[in-house]
CSV table of C-alpha atoms in Angstrom, one decimal:
chain,number,residue,atom,x,y,z
A,174,UNK,CA,187.1,-100.8,168.8
A,175,UNK,CA,190.1,-100.3,170.8
A,176,UNK,CA,191.5,-103.5,169.2
A,177,UNK,CA,191.1,-101.9,165.8
A,178,UNK,CA,192.8,-98.6,166.8
A,179,UNK,CA,195.8,-100.5,168.2
A,180,UNK,CA,196.1,-102.7,165.1
A,181,UNK,CA,196.6,-99.5,162.8
A,182,UNK,CA,198.8,-98.3,165.5
A,183,UNK,CA,200.9,-101.1,164.6
A,184,UNK,CA,201.7,-99.4,161.4
A,185,UNK,CA,203.2,-96.7,163.1
A,186,UNK,CA,205.5,-99.0,164.9
A,187,UNK,CA,206.4,-100.7,161.6
A,188,UNK,CA,207.6,-97.3,160.2
A,189,UNK,CA,210.3,-97.1,163.0
A,190,UNK,CA,211.2,-100.6,162.2
A,191,UNK,CA,211.7,-100.1,158.5
A,192,UNK,CA,214.1,-97.3,158.9
A,193,UNK,CA,216.5,-99.8,160.4
A,194,UNK,CA,215.7,-102.8,158.1
A,195,UNK,CA,217.1,-103.3,154.9
A,196,UNK,CA,216.9,-101.1,151.8
A,197,UNK,CA,214.6,-103.3,149.8
A,198,UNK,CA,211.8,-103.6,152.4
A,199,UNK,CA,211.8,-99.8,152.7
A,200,UNK,CA,211.2,-99.4,149.1
A,201,UNK,CA,208.0,-101.5,149.3
A,202,UNK,CA,207.2,-99.6,152.4
A,203,UNK,CA,207.6,-96.2,150.7
A,204,UNK,CA,205.4,-97.4,147.9
A,205,UNK,CA,202.5,-98.2,150.4
A,206,UNK,CA,202.9,-94.8,151.8
A,207,UNK,CA,202.2,-93.3,148.4
A,208,UNK,CA,198.7,-94.4,148.6
A,209,UNK,CA,197.9,-92.9,151.7
A,210,UNK,CA,195.9,-89.7,150.6
A,211,UNK,CA,195.7,-88.3,154.2
A,212,UNK,CA,199.3,-88.0,155.5
A,213,UNK,CA,198.2,-90.5,158.1
A,214,UNK,CA,201.5,-92.1,158.1
A,215,UNK,CA,203.2,-88.8,158.4
A,216,UNK,CA,204.6,-87.4,161.6
A,217,UNK,CA,206.4,-89.8,163.8
A,218,UNK,CA,204.4,-92.9,163.5
A,219,UNK,CA,201.4,-91.6,164.9
A,220,UNK,CA,198.6,-92.9,163.0
A,221,UNK,CA,194.9,-91.9,162.9
A,222,UNK,CA,192.2,-94.5,162.6
A,223,UNK,CA,192.3,-94.9,158.8
A,224,UNK,CA,194.1,-93.8,155.7
A,225,UNK,CA,191.3,-92.2,154.0
A,226,UNK,CA,190.3,-88.8,154.5
A,227,UNK,CA,186.5,-89.4,154.9
A,228,UNK,CA,184.7,-92.4,156.0
A,229,UNK,CA,181.4,-92.5,153.9
A,230,UNK,CA,180.7,-96.1,154.0
A,231,UNK,CA,180.3,-98.5,156.9
A,232,UNK,CA,182.6,-101.3,155.7
A,233,UNK,CA,181.4,-103.6,158.4
A,234,UNK,CA,177.9,-103.3,157.4
A,235,UNK,CA,178.7,-103.8,153.9
A,236,UNK,CA,180.2,-107.2,155.0
A,237,UNK,CA,177.0,-108.1,156.6
A,238,UNK,CA,175.1,-107.1,153.4
A,239,UNK,CA,177.3,-109.3,151.4
A,240,UNK,CA,176.7,-112.2,153.6
A,241,UNK,CA,173.2,-111.7,153.3
A,242,UNK,CA,173.7,-111.4,149.6
A,243,UNK,CA,175.5,-114.7,149.5
A,244,UNK,CA,172.5,-116.6,151.1
A,245,UNK,CA,169.8,-114.7,149.0
A,246,UNK,CA,171.6,-115.2,145.7
A,247,UNK,CA,171.7,-118.8,146.0
A,248,UNK,CA,167.8,-118.7,145.6
A,249,UNK,CA,167.6,-116.2,142.8
A,250,UNK,CA,169.8,-117.8,140.1
A,251,UNK,CA,169.1,-115.5,137.3
A,252,UNK,CA,170.6,-112.0,137.8
A,253,UNK,CA,170.7,-110.8,134.2
A,254,UNK,CA,172.1,-107.3,135.1
A,255,UNK,CA,175.0,-108.5,136.8
A,256,UNK,CA,175.8,-111.1,134.3
A,257,UNK,CA,175.6,-108.5,131.5
A,258,UNK,CA,178.1,-106.2,133.2
A,259,UNK,CA,180.5,-109.1,133.9
A,260,UNK,CA,180.2,-110.2,130.3
A,261,UNK,CA,181.1,-106.7,129.0
A,262,UNK,CA,184.0,-106.6,131.3
A,263,UNK,CA,185.3,-109.9,130.2
A,264,UNK,CA,184.7,-109.3,126.5
A,265,UNK,CA,187.5,-106.6,126.8
A,266,UNK,CA,190.0,-109.2,127.4
A,267,UNK,CA,189.2,-110.6,123.8
A,268,UNK,CA,190.4,-107.3,122.5
A,269,UNK,CA,193.8,-107.7,124.0
A,270,UNK,CA,196.5,-110.0,122.2
A,271,UNK,CA,198.0,-110.5,125.6
A,272,UNK,CA,197.1,-113.4,127.7
A,273,UNK,CA,196.8,-113.2,131.6
A,274,UNK,CA,197.8,-116.3,133.3
A,275,UNK,CA,197.2,-115.1,136.9
A,276,UNK,CA,194.0,-113.1,137.6
A,277,UNK,CA,192.7,-111.7,140.8
A,278,UNK,CA,188.9,-110.9,141.2
A,279,UNK,CA,187.9,-108.3,143.8
A,280,UNK,CA,184.4,-108.4,145.4
A,281,UNK,CA,181.3,-107.1,143.7
A,282,UNK,CA,179.8,-109.8,141.7
A,283,UNK,CA,182.6,-112.4,141.9
A,284,UNK,CA,180.3,-115.4,141.1
A,285,UNK,CA,179.2,-113.9,137.8
A,286,UNK,CA,182.7,-113.2,136.8
A,287,UNK,CA,183.9,-116.7,137.5
A,288,UNK,CA,181.0,-118.3,135.7
A,289,UNK,CA,181.4,-116.4,132.6
A,290,UNK,CA,185.0,-116.3,132.1
A,291,UNK,CA,184.8,-119.2,129.5
A,292,UNK,CA,188.5,-119.2,128.7
A,293,UNK,CA,188.7,-115.7,127.7
A,294,UNK,CA,192.0,-114.0,128.3
A,295,UNK,CA,193.9,-117.3,128.9
A,296,UNK,CA,193.4,-117.1,132.4
A,297,UNK,CA,195.2,-120.1,134.2
A,298,UNK,CA,195.0,-119.1,138.0
A,299,UNK,CA,192.1,-117.3,139.4
A,300,UNK,CA,192.3,-115.7,143.0
A,301,UNK,CA,189.0,-114.7,144.3
A,302,UNK,CA,188.8,-112.1,146.9
A,303,UNK,CA,185.8,-110.6,148.8
A,304,UNK,CA,185.4,-109.0,152.3
A,305,UNK,CA,182.6,-111.5,153.2
A,306,UNK,CA,183.5,-115.0,154.1
A,307,UNK,CA,180.0,-116.3,153.4
A,308,UNK,CA,180.2,-115.1,149.7
A,309,UNK,CA,183.6,-116.7,149.2
A,310,UNK,CA,182.4,-120.1,150.7
A,311,UNK,CA,179.3,-120.0,148.5
A,312,UNK,CA,181.6,-119.4,145.5
A,313,UNK,CA,183.7,-122.2,146.5
A,314,UNK,CA,180.8,-124.6,147.0
A,315,UNK,CA,179.3,-123.4,143.5
A,316,UNK,CA,182.7,-124.3,142.0
A,317,UNK,CA,182.9,-127.7,143.4
A,318,UNK,CA,179.4,-128.4,142.3
A,319,UNK,CA,180.2,-127.7,138.6
A,320,UNK,CA,183.6,-129.7,138.8
A,321,UNK,CA,185.0,-127.3,136.4
A,322,UNK,CA,188.7,-127.6,137.0
A,323,UNK,CA,190.1,-125.8,133.9
A,324,UNK,CA,191.0,-122.8,135.9
A,325,UNK,CA,193.0,-123.2,139.2
A,326,UNK,CA,190.8,-121.2,141.8
A,327,UNK,CA,192.0,-120.0,145.1
A,328,UNK,CA,190.0,-118.1,147.7
A,329,UNK,CA,190.6,-115.5,150.0
A,330,UNK,CA,188.9,-113.0,152.4
A,331,UNK,CA,190.4,-109.7,152.2
A,332,UNK,CA,189.7,-106.0,152.2
A,333,UNK,CA,189.8,-104.0,148.8
A,334,UNK,CA,191.3,-101.1,150.7
A,335,UNK,CA,194.0,-103.2,152.3
A,336,UNK,CA,195.1,-105.5,149.3
A,337,UNK,CA,197.0,-108.3,150.8
A,338,UNK,CA,198.7,-109.2,147.5
A,339,UNK,CA,202.5,-108.9,146.9
A,340,UNK,CA,203.9,-106.3,144.5
A,341,UNK,CA,204.1,-107.1,140.8
A,342,UNK,CA,202.4,-110.5,141.3
A,343,UNK,CA,199.2,-110.8,139.4
A,344,UNK,CA,198.6,-110.2,135.5
A,345,UNK,CA,195.0,-109.1,135.7
A,346,UNK,CA,192.9,-107.4,138.2
A,347,UNK,CA,188.9,-107.5,137.6
A,348,UNK,CA,186.6,-105.8,139.9
A,349,UNK,CA,182.8,-105.9,138.7
A,350,UNK,CA,180.7,-103.5,140.6
A,351,UNK,CA,182.7,-103.7,143.8
A,352,UNK,CA,184.8,-100.5,144.1
A,353,UNK,CA,181.9,-98.1,144.6
A,354,UNK,CA,181.8,-99.2,148.2
A,355,UNK,CA,185.3,-98.3,149.3
A,356,UNK,CA,185.8,-95.2,151.2
A,357,UNK,CA,189.3,-94.6,149.5
A,358,UNK,CA,189.0,-95.1,146.0
A,359,UNK,CA,192.2,-93.7,144.8
A,360,UNK,CA,194.0,-95.6,147.4
A,361,UNK,CA,192.5,-98.9,146.5
A,362,UNK,CA,193.4,-98.3,142.9
A,363,UNK,CA,196.9,-97.5,143.8
A,364,UNK,CA,197.1,-100.7,145.7
A,365,UNK,CA,195.7,-102.6,142.7
A,366,UNK,CA,198.2,-101.0,140.3
A,367,UNK,CA,201.1,-101.9,142.8
A,368,UNK,CA,200.0,-105.6,142.7
A,369,UNK,CA,199.9,-105.7,139.1
A,370,UNK,CA,203.0,-106.9,137.1
A,371,UNK,CA,204.5,-104.4,134.6
A,372,UNK,CA,202.1,-104.5,131.5
A,373,UNK,CA,199.3,-105.9,133.8
A,374,UNK,CA,195.6,-105.0,133.2
A,375,UNK,CA,193.2,-103.4,135.6
A,376,UNK,CA,189.6,-103.7,134.6
A,377,UNK,CA,186.8,-102.3,136.8
A,378,UNK,CA,183.1,-101.6,136.7
A,379,UNK,CA,181.5,-99.2,139.1
A,380,UNK,CA,178.1,-97.8,139.3
A,381,UNK,CA,178.0,-94.1,138.1
A,382,UNK,CA,175.9,-91.0,139.1
A,383,UNK,CA,172.9,-91.8,137.2
A,384,UNK,CA,172.2,-95.0,138.9
A,385,UNK,CA,168.7,-95.4,140.3
A,386,UNK,CA,167.8,-91.6,139.8
A,387,UNK,CA,164.2,-92.6,140.0
A,388,UNK,CA,164.6,-94.3,143.2
A,389,UNK,CA,166.5,-91.2,144.5
A,390,UNK,CA,163.8,-88.8,143.5
A,391,UNK,CA,161.0,-90.8,144.8
A,392,UNK,CA,162.8,-91.4,148.2
A,393,UNK,CA,163.5,-87.7,148.5
A,394,UNK,CA,159.9,-86.6,147.7
A,395,UNK,CA,158.3,-89.1,150.1
A,396,UNK,CA,160.7,-88.2,152.9
A,397,UNK,CA,160.1,-84.5,152.4
A,398,UNK,CA,156.4,-84.9,152.4
A,399,UNK,CA,156.2,-87.4,155.4
A,400,UNK,CA,159.1,-86.2,157.7
A,401,UNK,CA,159.9,-82.8,156.6
A,402,UNK,CA,163.5,-83.5,156.0
A,403,UNK,CA,165.9,-86.0,154.2
A,404,UNK,CA,168.5,-88.3,155.0
A,405,UNK,CA,170.9,-89.7,152.6
A,406,UNK,CA,169.5,-92.9,151.0
A,407,UNK,CA,171.6,-93.4,148.0
A,408,UNK,CA,175.5,-93.5,148.2
A,409,UNK,CA,177.6,-90.6,146.6
A,410,UNK,CA,178.4,-92.3,143.1
A,411,UNK,CA,181.2,-91.4,140.8
A,412,UNK,CA,180.9,-89.4,137.6
A,413,UNK,CA,182.4,-90.3,134.4
A,414,UNK,CA,184.9,-87.2,134.4
A,415,UNK,CA,186.1,-88.5,137.8
A,416,UNK,CA,186.7,-92.0,136.6
A,417,UNK,CA,189.4,-90.7,134.2
A,418,UNK,CA,191.0,-88.6,136.9
A,419,UNK,CA,191.0,-91.6,139.2
A,420,UNK,CA,192.9,-93.8,136.7
A,421,UNK,CA,195.6,-91.2,136.1
A,422,UNK,CA,195.9,-90.3,139.7
A,423,UNK,CA,196.6,-94.1,140.3
A,424,UNK,CA,199.3,-94.1,137.8
A,425,UNK,CA,197.8,-96.2,135.3
A,426,UNK,CA,198.9,-95.8,131.7
A,427,UNK,CA,196.9,-96.0,128.6
A,428,UNK,CA,193.5,-95.2,130.7
A,429,UNK,CA,190.1,-95.8,129.1
A,430,UNK,CA,186.7,-95.0,130.5
A,431,UNK,CA,183.2,-95.9,128.9
A,432,UNK,CA,179.9,-95.6,130.2
A,433,UNK,CA,176.8,-97.8,129.7
A,434,UNK,CA,173.4,-97.5,130.9
A,435,UNK,CA,171.2,-100.4,131.7
A,436,UNK,CA,167.4,-100.1,132.4
A,437,UNK,CA,166.0,-102.9,134.4
A,438,UNK,CA,162.3,-103.5,134.8
A,439,UNK,CA,160.6,-104.4,137.9
A,440,UNK,CA,157.0,-105.4,138.8
A,441,UNK,CA,157.0,-103.1,141.9
A,442,UNK,CA,159.4,-101.2,143.9
A,443,UNK,CA,159.5,-104.0,146.5
A,444,UNK,CA,161.0,-106.1,143.7
A,445,UNK,CA,163.8,-103.5,143.1
A,446,UNK,CA,164.5,-103.4,146.8
A,447,UNK,CA,164.7,-107.2,147.0
A,448,UNK,CA,167.0,-107.1,143.9
A,449,UNK,CA,169.3,-104.7,145.6
A,450,UNK,CA,169.5,-106.9,148.6
A,451,UNK,CA,170.4,-109.9,146.7
A,452,UNK,CA,173.2,-107.9,145.0
A,453,UNK,CA,174.5,-106.6,148.5
A,454,UNK,CA,173.8,-103.0,147.3
A,455,UNK,CA,171.6,-101.7,149.9
A,456,UNK,CA,172.4,-98.5,151.9
A,457,UNK,CA,175.6,-98.6,153.6
A,458,UNK,CA,176.3,-95.0,154.4
A,459,UNK,CA,177.6,-94.2,157.8
A,460,UNK,CA,175.3,-91.2,158.0
A,461,UNK,CA,172.1,-93.4,157.1
A,462,UNK,CA,168.9,-93.0,159.0
A,463,UNK,CA,168.5,-96.5,160.6
A,464,UNK,CA,164.8,-96.2,161.0
A,465,UNK,CA,162.6,-96.4,157.9
A,466,UNK,CA,158.9,-95.4,158.6
A,467,UNK,CA,156.3,-97.8,157.1
A,468,UNK,CA,154.4,-94.7,155.7
A,469,UNK,CA,157.4,-93.4,154.2
A,470,UNK,CA,158.4,-96.6,152.5
A,471,UNK,CA,154.8,-97.1,151.1
A,472,UNK,CA,154.7,-93.4,149.8
A,473,UNK,CA,158.0,-94.0,148.1
A,474,UNK,CA,156.6,-97.0,146.3
A,475,UNK,CA,153.5,-95.0,145.4
A,476,UNK,CA,155.5,-92.0,143.9
A,477,UNK,CA,157.8,-94.1,141.9
A,478,UNK,CA,154.8,-95.9,140.6
A,479,UNK,CA,152.9,-92.8,139.6
A,480,UNK,CA,155.9,-90.7,138.3
A,481,UNK,CA,157.8,-93.6,136.3
A,482,UNK,CA,155.7,-96.4,135.6
A,483,UNK,CA,155.5,-97.6,132.0
A,484,UNK,CA,152.3,-98.5,130.1
A,485,UNK,CA,152.4,-102.2,131.1
A,486,UNK,CA,152.8,-101.5,134.7
A,487,UNK,CA,156.3,-102.1,135.3
A,488,UNK,CA,158.7,-99.7,136.8
A,489,UNK,CA,162.2,-99.1,135.4
A,490,UNK,CA,165.3,-98.5,137.3
A,491,UNK,CA,168.5,-97.1,135.6
A,492,UNK,CA,171.8,-98.3,136.3
A,493,UNK,CA,174.8,-96.4,134.9
A,494,UNK,CA,177.9,-98.5,134.8
A,495,UNK,CA,181.3,-97.0,134.3
A,496,UNK,CA,184.0,-99.2,132.9
A,497,UNK,CA,187.4,-98.4,133.7
A,498,UNK,CA,190.6,-100.0,132.1
A,499,UNK,CA,194.2,-99.3,133.0
A,500,UNK,CA,197.6,-100.7,132.4
A,501,UNK,CA,200.6,-100.9,134.7
A,502,UNK,CA,203.4,-99.0,132.8
A,503,UNK,CA,205.8,-101.0,130.7
A,504,UNK,CA,208.5,-100.0,128.3
A,505,UNK,CA,206.3,-101.1,125.3
A,506,UNK,CA,203.7,-98.6,126.1
A,507,UNK,CA,203.4,-95.2,124.1
A,508,UNK,CA,205.1,-92.6,126.1
A,509,UNK,CA,205.0,-88.9,125.8
A,510,UNK,CA,208.1,-87.6,124.1
A,511,UNK,CA,210.9,-85.7,126.1
A,512,UNK,CA,210.6,-81.9,126.4
A,513,UNK,CA,212.6,-80.3,123.7
A,514,UNK,CA,212.7,-83.2,121.4
A,515,UNK,CA,210.2,-81.7,118.9
A,516,UNK,CA,211.0,-81.9,115.3
A,517,UNK,CA,208.4,-79.7,114.0
A,518,UNK,CA,207.4,-76.4,115.3
A,519,UNK,CA,203.8,-75.2,115.8
A,520,UNK,CA,204.3,-72.4,113.3
A,521,UNK,CA,205.0,-74.9,110.5
A,522,UNK,CA,201.9,-76.8,111.6
A,523,UNK,CA,199.9,-73.7,111.6
A,524,UNK,CA,201.1,-72.7,108.1
A,525,UNK,CA,200.3,-76.1,106.8
A,526,UNK,CA,196.7,-76.2,108.2
A,527,UNK,CA,196.3,-72.5,108.7
A,528,UNK,CA,193.1,-70.7,108.1
A,529,UNK,CA,191.2,-73.7,109.6
A,530,UNK,CA,191.2,-72.9,113.2
A,531,UNK,CA,192.4,-69.7,114.8
A,532,UNK,CA,193.4,-70.7,118.3
B,210,UNK,CA,182.3,-139.0,144.8
B,211,UNK,CA,181.8,-135.4,144.8
B,212,UNK,CA,180.7,-135.3,148.4
B,213,UNK,CA,183.7,-137.5,149.5
B,214,UNK,CA,186.2,-135.1,147.7
B,215,UNK,CA,184.5,-132.2,149.3
B,216,UNK,CA,185.1,-133.6,152.9
B,217,UNK,CA,188.7,-134.4,152.1
B,218,UNK,CA,189.1,-130.9,150.9
B,219,UNK,CA,187.8,-129.5,154.2
B,220,UNK,CA,190.4,-131.5,156.2
B,221,UNK,CA,193.2,-130.6,153.9
B,222,UNK,CA,192.1,-127.1,154.1
B,223,UNK,CA,194.7,-126.2,156.8
B,224,UNK,CA,197.5,-126.3,154.4
B,225,UNK,CA,197.6,-123.0,152.4
B,226,UNK,CA,197.3,-123.2,148.6
B,227,UNK,CA,200.6,-122.9,146.8
B,228,UNK,CA,199.6,-119.9,144.6
B,229,UNK,CA,198.3,-118.1,147.6
B,230,UNK,CA,201.4,-118.5,149.6
B,231,UNK,CA,203.6,-117.0,146.9
B,232,UNK,CA,201.2,-114.0,146.5
B,233,UNK,CA,199.8,-113.1,149.9
B,234,UNK,CA,201.5,-110.5,152.1
B,235,UNK,CA,200.2,-108.7,155.2
B,236,UNK,CA,197.4,-106.2,154.3
B,237,UNK,CA,198.6,-103.7,156.7
B,238,UNK,CA,202.5,-103.8,156.4
B,239,UNK,CA,202.9,-105.5,152.8
B,240,UNK,CA,205.4,-107.7,154.5
B,241,UNK,CA,205.5,-111.4,154.0
B,242,UNK,CA,203.5,-113.8,156.3
B,243,UNK,CA,204.4,-117.0,158.0
B,244,UNK,CA,202.0,-119.9,158.4
B,245,UNK,CA,201.9,-121.0,162.1
B,246,UNK,CA,201.2,-124.6,162.3
B,247,UNK,CA,200.2,-124.4,165.9
B,248,UNK,CA,197.4,-121.9,165.6
B,249,UNK,CA,196.6,-122.6,162.1
B,250,UNK,CA,196.9,-119.0,161.2
B,251,UNK,CA,199.2,-116.6,159.2
B,252,UNK,CA,201.3,-114.5,161.1
B,253,UNK,CA,202.8,-111.1,160.2
B,254,UNK,CA,205.9,-110.8,162.4
B,255,UNK,CA,206.7,-107.2,161.5
B,256,UNK,CA,203.6,-106.0,163.3
B,257,UNK,CA,202.7,-108.9,165.5
B,258,UNK,CA,199.4,-109.8,164.2
B,259,UNK,CA,197.9,-113.1,163.3
B,260,UNK,CA,195.3,-113.7,160.8
B,261,UNK,CA,192.9,-116.7,161.0
B,262,UNK,CA,192.3,-119.4,158.4
B,263,UNK,CA,188.6,-120.5,158.2
B,264,UNK,CA,187.8,-123.6,156.4
B,265,UNK,CA,191.2,-123.4,154.4
B,266,UNK,CA,190.4,-119.7,153.5
B,267,UNK,CA,192.9,-117.0,154.9
B,268,UNK,CA,190.9,-114.1,156.1
B,269,UNK,CA,193.2,-111.2,155.7
B,270,UNK,CA,190.8,-108.3,156.7
B,271,UNK,CA,192.5,-106.0,159.2
B,272,UNK,CA,189.6,-106.2,161.6
B,273,UNK,CA,189.9,-110.1,161.8
B,274,UNK,CA,193.5,-110.0,163.0
B,275,UNK,CA,194.6,-110.7,166.3
B,276,UNK,CA,197.4,-109.0,168.1
B,277,UNK,CA,200.0,-111.1,169.5
B,278,UNK,CA,200.9,-109.6,172.7
B,279,UNK,CA,204.1,-111.4,173.8
B,280,UNK,CA,205.7,-111.4,170.6
B,281,UNK,CA,205.3,-107.8,170.2
B,282,UNK,CA,207.1,-107.2,173.4
B,283,UNK,CA,210.0,-109.0,172.3
B,284,UNK,CA,210.2,-107.3,168.9
B,285,UNK,CA,210.0,-103.9,170.7
B,286,UNK,CA,213.1,-104.8,172.8
B,287,UNK,CA,214.9,-105.9,169.7
B,288,UNK,CA,214.2,-102.5,167.9
B,289,UNK,CA,215.6,-100.8,170.9
């Protein structure tokens, strides 16, 4: 613990150094200041533990979850939900005339993205990044097994909140179902934007607020009945309106957001939990209750069954996925016109279309 | 043949990939990294931290970094 504190304290030391170093390094350093939402760097190089204002998720626990997911997913080969999301994301590359020679793939369901690229987007160099070493290793082993050498792939273990990528160095960043576990999502997105070349594309898919609403309801009810209180079992998830704000706040131009809902059917609540484990999506909140009563778990499964089961006995689970698209600004993008450069006044417009709307 | 190439890759794993070496910077300071032959790790001189390389894959998670004590003392003196 002390080690980590002193690690971040190093950044404070760095701030003093950069003032004396050359101009160009201070430019990049200022850029990295902009993503800190907390004024954590502010003051005189005194740094708190972390940039983000709130620590909601336990990142170390997420790494362990993802290690486990790497071991489990080698057994369950078919994961149609994750494949569908990755496919949807990669399809958007077909809509762009531009090709993206260098691409970075951030956490989440890396394996699916890599498997499903199939030459879309003109990707030549792919960099795979994840917080979990085991996940990267299993991706690399899978790659060697298929002997598919059309795309030059490099592997890297890194944290989405501290992106170790140089500014303006990649054409495309894809993150499929990975960013909803970051504590500081605006900060991560700003770092992604900085890592992109001008006219570079950022594609992300995160889980939205409606995800697993049935599970949320069943858990809450079971807990209240058995234990008299509730503890958070599902992480706070973004809403669609927030996604748009996130993109503009990170400074992406031409932002686009759309939502899709997938309903996956399971034979029982236990299968749902197994699937979540295999994807590395189990509870990672700092505030979680580490003990789960057997009675409560059984009660949850029973409530889920009785409230939401379909005629054929399977239970549905909703996954709401929010797809976000953003570009790094470039002179060829549409810009808002300068103030005072209007050639037509509102009065003329009103006269033209007058009587149709009052406001 | 595949197995042989995998073994070879493991040994050659200590050399850093060309693509990565152009793109990687320190996750904390965003300054360039230096590959240290002796310890087979990537060193960030500005903040005096070294990041290990496991099996040829650089691990640039801040938590995995090790602080290099002696070098930090020297650099502190230089700043003053």
